[in-house]
Amino acid sequence: MDDLRFRWLKESIYTILDINETDPAFESFLESHDGANELVVAKFFNEAKSNVDDENALIFHKEVFEELCEEDVEITEEEWIEEQMANNPDFDPNEEAAGTTNGGDEQHPPAGNDALKSEHGDGSTAEGENSPELPPKPKRYRKEQVMYLRTILYLCHDSYPSNLSQKNCVYFLRTTQGTIPELTTMEDADKIMIKYLDYGLLNGHTLYLLANILNKVYNPILTYQTDDIEASDSHRPDAVTDAHEKRKAKGEKTAEETEKQLRDEKRRQHEQELKLMLRDEFLIQLQKFLNQIGLTLRQLEGEVRLELPKDFEVEKVVRSNKEMIEQAETLVYKWNGDIREALERELKKTPQSPGPLGEIDWWRERNITLSSLYEQTKQEHVEKVLEKLETAENAAPSSFRDTRTDLSKYYFESKDNVKFLSTLERHFKNVTHGATFRVVSETIPKMMSALRMVWIISRHYNRDERMVPLMERIANQLSERVARLINVRTLFSYQPNEIIEKCTEAKIMLERWKQSYYEVRAEIEQSGRDSRWEFDNKRLFRLTDHMARTCDDFIAIAKELDEFYGIFTPELKSVTGKPQKINEILDRVHKVLQSIENAPCDPFRIEDYEKWKMVLANYTTQIEEIDEQTKSFTSESFKSLRSAESAFDMLLKFEKNNTRTTIQDEMNKRFVDILKQYDNEITEINNIFQHNKNHPPINKNQPPYSGAIAWSRSLFRRIKHTMLRLHTKEALMQTEFGKQIKSYYLRVAKEMKAYEDAKFTEWRTRTEQILPSLQKRNVLKELPVAENQNPFTPRYMIDYDPQLNEITTEARYLEQFDYVLPETIRHLALSEEKLKQIATQLKIVLKSYNRLIDSLEPHEQALLEDHLKLLKRNMQTGTQRLPWTSTNHEKFITVTSELITKLDSTVNQIKKNAQDIHMFLDEIRQCNLFREPPRNADGSLIHCREYFEFVEYQRRQDALELQKKYKLIGPLITKVEGLVFNTNTSQSSKMAAYYAYWERQILSTLSELVTENLKTLRDTLENGSKPLFQVDALLVVPAVAMQPNQNEIIKLFSQTMRDCVEV
């Protein structure tokens, strides 16, 4: 099976439905109906859609059938002979055996491996030296009918059989849209497939299965829980420790929360409440659906049917037919007994849940059951049987009618109660499943008014024995809700404000229950028309009053916890510098809370009230001890404060916050310590100022005068801000010590202000003296000319004094300090950006100028002397007549840039021509005047005279080529004359130096040409490793004669060298 998704589906079906893995049922299923089933499954894998139910679900079930198949069964030779003789009386076994031996017909089995062999195992034939061996006898088979169990898989896709609920089925349900990716390995199959679908087994009664899944799986998962932590977490060994750490972290975070975070938290809580309301509404409907399922199941199990027997004929029930009278009487008594039994069974039932919704469901279920019974008693065939028996003066109808009267009484009672209690169902749902205590509190007055209407109108709920249990159920539901949502084991893991809010809402809800009851009771008494509510208050309010008092205890504890968190904030840690001591006190507070969390009682149980009082008494004692420890700590800490301002802010915060009274009184005594600390801070700042005012520390990149002023002002701000904060406490500054501190502060502040003014005056005087001379400087300055430097190519630099930068920076900072600057200095500061821009442009111009001058050779400088003089005259404008205050900077920069660009273009063309001339000279220099001739066809060297004739001929040819290249140099030089002087004479006196330069270059090239060629010839002759030509040799005893001889060869070499020099 190529697609592993199909393989996974097969294995899942076989495992769940218990099918043997070798069974071909799945393959047969895919192939059936011309492959239509395979297409359905492939579509399920590939094209699941959210709005098409049939394509998103597959349900398989199996059927096992008995099947007869005809098979070949191996039998013995004797059995085969018996069968042959039975079928053919003339059959001769001996003839059959002989025929088989002689190669006659053989009976072959269906399998090829068991076929008979005609040759012997050793390869010998039947005829041999020895007697031949007989071949083995053939195997014998016969046809037999064999019974098999065949499994067939069925897919429920478009239609479902009526008995499907009685079969074991496996379902596959797509949970995610899109195509399921093809699997690569079966090991990853489960991981991938369960992401896209859900599957399981359906076995047993459908309603039972649905009820169990909803009730045992989904309902517990979705049931309303206490915010995030439930009682299950509280039983963990580390639950108290976790709550302690969480409480500690949240306490610190609360002090740092911003207003935006609080708004976000409120919005989040509102969204959470909406989600809870939607969930609770769904749970209500789910519970209602579960109740209907349960009611249906109970009706199916115990339903009473008043039916006639199959062979019973009502028309035959007459007085004369005693047998039919007896059968009718027996039938009526049976009906009567069934009704009595069903009625007694129904009256014994009690509400399944303790809340008020349980009572409504109880009456609704009774109404449905009794309604079915009552309607059956009025069926036509029942009435006919009763009339027949009454005509026959039988006593059975009288008993039946009495029973029906009792049934109708209970039926109409349940019907009436369901009608009136249904008006209360909406209120009971809010009480049971409301998202918050606030929702329940708003529901209680409306619910109480509705109860009054039921009390007035109803015929059955207008008595104490009906109304009191119903109200008691409501009270119990309210109490159960509070006990479930406010768990003392986990309550103090939340922030104090959350605890206060939750417990306050719970207390209001419990008190609203009692308050609404008495308000409605007073209305009833004032009306004077209806029966008064004289109910047992102990049953209705004893538990709710107790729980309201307990909520008060929790609120008081949470407020004390909030007060401690309000005291021991991160600000207090930074002010006192003793975070470890503060953490120790907080840890002690948390341990006290742990004693509450681990209390050996349930605070909401009335039976544990005395134990709870003992726990509270122990808690109060420990809190008082912590108060004393806190007072001692604050008294010691404020004697060695780190910062007077932060300590003052903290005390003001304590005044505004809801701080513990004992701690608040102690904090109010610490203002004098703050003044002492502030006095120390002023003294410390003054000492720093006096010690460093002559050489103040200045920030990086800050000028000296404004830096000194900024340093002085930073010191002043450190004491000024604290003084402004202290002035908010007017009574504190009006004390004698406060007046002394204020006077000391003003004296130091005035001294700092005088220091700053003196620094500014000193800077202004100095700047007004040097600024005019700095502004009169020209923008450029000519550098001295070196000894070997051309006077027409001087170098320049920007003449910008760094003091101007310092002045503009000082002016910018001082103006930020609100000092009034002189007009000239202010104008300079405003033009700072413009001066920087001019300096940047001048740097670019000088860079281009220096690059151009550096690229010129001496002969090129002489050639361009007129152009360089013009450029120098323009540059001297910037060195002589262009100060920084001028308005012609842009014009100067533009003109100079144009001159440099134009000259640079001319220089580039001159250098391009020079490169061409150098290329020709290089070709002349590299010419070979002694070219070697090629060898003869047979590979031998040519003759001596032929060698010298070839060399001379090639030299004349090369000389002609060199002459052509030499003649090309003149037009290039003339072109330079046209570029520089706009003339074409080739005799310009201004180019004498340029002509002389190239004449030297040409002479040097020709000299190098001759010397290099002669040197190459000499090296060839001295080395002697390479023959140049051949000579004829004649042996004339006793000597050898050469043609040409040695002297002639020497003359030929001398002549060729002279020709090389004269070329």
XYZ file of C-alpha atoms in Angstrom, residues 212-514:
303
model
C -21.036 9.134 29.709
C -18.741 11.132 27.417
C -20.493 14.409 28.145
C -20.836 13.757 31.855
C -17.472 12.106 32.591
C -15.207 13.902 30.105
C -16.424 17.229 28.773
C -18.532 18.450 31.681
C -15.716 18.111 34.303
C -13.244 19.806 31.969
C -15.534 22.761 31.322
C -17.066 23.020 34.793
C -16.592 26.357 36.483
C -13.343 26.382 38.500
C -11.808 28.927 40.879
C -9.989 31.376 38.598
C -6.615 29.651 38.109
C -5.970 27.530 41.218
C -8.341 24.936 42.656
C -8.389 22.781 45.712
C -6.400 20.094 43.889
C -3.395 22.407 43.804
C -3.762 23.272 47.461
C -3.075 19.669 48.439
C 0.354 19.702 46.847
C 3.216 19.736 49.389
C 4.776 22.765 47.772
C 1.515 24.692 47.300
C 2.063 26.920 50.348
C 5.651 27.676 49.310
C 4.565 28.556 45.782
C 1.829 30.818 47.135
C 4.381 32.478 49.424
C 6.763 33.252 46.516
C 3.922 34.414 44.282
C 2.564 36.662 47.012
C 5.978 38.192 47.592
C 6.583 38.888 43.894
C 3.116 40.378 43.439
C 3.580 42.613 46.460
C 6.676 44.180 44.933
C 5.129 44.456 41.490
C 2.063 46.282 42.815
C 4.207 49.177 43.976
C 5.653 49.581 40.475
C 2.474 49.255 38.412
C 1.730 52.155 36.126
C -1.652 53.557 35.275
C -1.503 51.982 31.833
C -0.921 48.546 33.321
C -3.925 49.002 35.582
C -6.112 49.938 32.610
C -4.876 46.908 30.716
C -5.619 44.710 33.699
C -9.188 46.043 33.981
C -9.746 45.488 30.282
C -8.381 41.964 30.582
C -10.665 41.236 33.538
C -13.666 42.529 31.594
C -12.813 40.306 28.638
C -12.346 37.384 30.991
C -15.770 37.991 32.541
C -17.376 37.974 29.095
C -15.669 34.690 28.279
C -16.831 33.235 31.577
C -20.409 34.309 30.912
C -20.358 32.623 27.511
C -18.853 29.499 28.993
C -21.351 29.403 31.829
C -24.262 29.782 29.431
C -22.899 26.882 27.428
C -22.533 24.799 30.593
C -26.136 25.532 31.526
C -27.349 24.305 28.155
C -25.038 21.285 28.368
C -26.383 20.359 31.782
C -29.932 20.763 30.527
C -29.150 18.472 27.602
C -27.620 15.895 29.983
C -30.754 15.982 32.109
C -32.903 15.327 29.046
C -30.702 12.375 28.082
C -30.942 10.963 31.587
C -34.720 11.418 31.629
C -35.048 9.690 28.262
C -32.964 6.763 29.459
C -35.000 6.366 32.623
C -38.227 6.509 30.656
C -36.976 3.853 28.252
C -35.997 1.614 31.150
C -39.108 1.920 33.329
C -41.873 2.970 30.971
C -45.275 1.509 31.714
C -47.431 0.706 28.684
C -51.164 -0.013 29.016
C -51.553 -2.254 26.004
C -53.959 -5.028 25.072
C -52.681 -8.561 24.541
C -52.412 -9.574 20.904
C -55.321 -12.071 20.987
C -57.578 -9.920 23.196
C -60.829 -8.669 21.604
C -62.711 -5.963 23.503
C -66.038 -6.685 21.739
C -66.133 -10.191 23.271
C -66.076 -8.766 26.824
C -69.716 -9.243 27.727
C -71.438 -10.502 30.852
C -72.241 -13.828 29.217
C -68.581 -14.523 28.352
C -67.117 -15.180 31.781
C -63.744 -16.184 30.371
C -63.294 -12.792 28.654
C -64.586 -11.023 31.773
C -61.927 -12.741 33.815
C -59.226 -11.863 31.258
C -60.389 -8.219 31.213
C -60.455 -8.086 35.008
C -56.969 -9.542 35.192
C -55.778 -7.031 32.591
C -57.272 -4.065 34.499
C -55.786 -5.236 37.790
C -52.415 -5.578 36.031
C -52.726 -2.039 34.675
C -53.698 -0.817 38.102
C -50.714 -2.548 39.726
C -48.285 -1.202 37.116
C -49.585 2.337 37.623
C -49.421 2.014 41.431
C -45.900 0.630 41.229
C -44.749 3.379 38.830
C -46.402 6.049 40.982
C -44.803 4.752 44.181
C -41.431 4.570 42.432
C -41.791 8.154 41.223
C -42.858 9.464 44.644
C -39.790 7.940 46.244
C -37.428 9.858 43.959
C -35.553 12.870 45.347
C -33.762 15.742 43.564
C -30.398 14.684 42.174
C -28.560 17.967 42.876
C -28.673 20.027 46.091
C -29.264 23.382 44.395
C -32.546 25.009 43.348
C -32.109 23.823 39.767
C -32.229 20.272 41.088
C -35.763 20.848 42.411
C -36.945 22.227 39.062
C -35.461 19.249 37.231
C -37.044 16.909 39.783
C -40.539 18.340 39.210
C -39.989 18.466 35.455
C -38.976 14.791 35.370
C -41.966 13.812 37.517
C -44.245 15.805 35.252
C -42.993 14.022 32.132
C -43.286 10.580 33.725
C -46.737 11.096 35.215
C -47.948 12.809 32.059
C -47.135 9.700 30.055
C -48.944 7.485 32.550
C -51.970 9.776 32.803
C -52.420 10.049 29.052
C -52.293 6.283 28.701
C -55.124 5.854 31.207
C -57.346 7.862 28.853
C -56.628 5.796 25.784
C -59.671 4.548 23.856
C -59.032 0.836 24.370
C -58.599 1.427 28.146
C -61.897 3.257 28.358
C -63.676 0.524 26.362
C -62.375 -2.209 28.667
C -63.500 -0.250 31.727
C -66.967 0.364 30.240
C -67.361 -3.317 29.406
C -66.431 -4.323 32.955
C -68.708 -1.697 34.483
C -71.573 -2.996 32.324
C -70.800 -6.447 33.688
C -70.882 -4.901 37.220
C -67.256 -5.833 37.894
C -65.308 -4.135 40.759
C -62.008 -3.779 38.874
C -62.867 -0.432 37.127
C -63.633 1.223 40.454
C -60.180 0.364 41.798
C -58.572 1.537 38.547
C -60.420 4.858 38.620
C -59.303 5.455 42.224
C -55.735 4.889 41.152
C -56.208 7.225 38.193
C -57.588 9.870 40.546
C -54.462 9.659 42.706
C -52.298 9.752 39.572
C -54.082 12.834 38.267
C -53.630 14.610 41.593
C -49.863 14.111 41.545
C -49.695 14.809 37.830
C -51.506 18.147 38.028
C -49.420 19.091 41.065
C -46.170 18.463 39.174
C -47.535 20.238 36.121
C -48.491 23.294 38.148
C -45.163 23.351 39.975
C -43.176 23.090 36.729
C -45.152 25.986 35.301
C -44.425 28.294 38.235
C -40.875 27.146 38.963
C -39.952 27.692 35.305
C -40.399 31.418 35.947
C -37.590 31.108 38.500
C -35.247 29.009 36.363
C -33.404 31.969 34.842
C -32.645 33.347 38.317
C -31.587 29.938 39.613
C -29.194 29.560 36.669
C -27.524 32.866 37.541
C -27.257 31.797 41.172
C -25.686 28.470 40.174
C -23.566 29.384 37.167
C -23.191 33.186 37.249
C -19.763 34.413 36.181
C -19.140 36.545 39.300
C -20.569 37.247 42.724
C -21.704 40.599 41.379
C -23.974 38.905 38.838
C -25.508 36.775 41.584
C -25.989 39.811 43.849
C -27.888 41.608 41.097
C -30.041 38.511 40.571
C -31.106 37.953 44.198
C -33.655 40.861 44.521
C -35.330 39.887 41.248
C -35.352 36.240 42.289
C -36.922 37.102 45.664
C -39.683 39.089 43.944
C -40.330 36.132 41.661
C -40.503 33.824 44.710
C -43.155 36.122 46.166
C -45.234 35.828 42.999
C -44.952 32.034 43.139
C -45.988 32.163 46.816
C -49.062 34.205 45.924
C -50.242 32.439 42.757
C -49.144 28.839 43.112
C -51.548 26.295 44.703
C -48.729 24.171 46.082
C -45.792 26.489 46.778
C -47.898 28.680 49.050
C -47.089 26.537 52.093
C -44.061 26.530 54.342
C -43.298 22.844 53.742
C -42.723 23.655 50.025
C -41.218 27.149 50.089
C -38.779 26.719 53.008
C -36.902 23.746 51.434
C -36.677 25.650 48.150
C -35.236 28.727 49.886
C -32.917 26.507 51.874
C -31.641 25.056 48.617
C -30.965 28.606 47.372
C -29.067 29.455 50.558
C -27.066 26.238 50.294
C -26.237 27.024 46.669
C -24.972 30.496 47.625
C -22.893 29.026 50.447
C -21.477 26.286 48.249
C -20.496 28.850 45.635
C -18.633 30.982 48.182
C -16.877 27.963 49.691
C -15.832 26.793 46.231
C -14.490 30.111 44.956
C -12.901 31.334 48.194
C -10.517 28.603 49.256
C -8.465 29.576 52.293
C -5.685 27.235 51.149
C -5.018 29.295 48.023
C -6.792 32.610 48.686
C -3.706 34.480 49.909
C -1.652 33.614 46.858
C -3.440 36.511 45.117
C -2.781 40.210 45.480
C -4.451 41.839 48.484
C -6.705 44.032 46.333
C -7.948 40.935 44.482
C -8.658 39.193 47.782
C -10.539 42.223 49.109
C -12.551 42.558 45.925
C -13.486 38.875 45.782
C -14.386 38.579 49.493
C -16.287 41.879 49.458
C -18.400 40.734 46.520
C -19.066 37.421 48.262
C -20.058 39.180 51.497
C -22.364 41.585 49.624
C -24.001 38.626 47.898
C -24.606 36.776 51.194
C -25.930 39.888 52.907
C -28.095 40.727 49.884
C -29.751 37.312 50.267
C -30.909 38.111 53.815
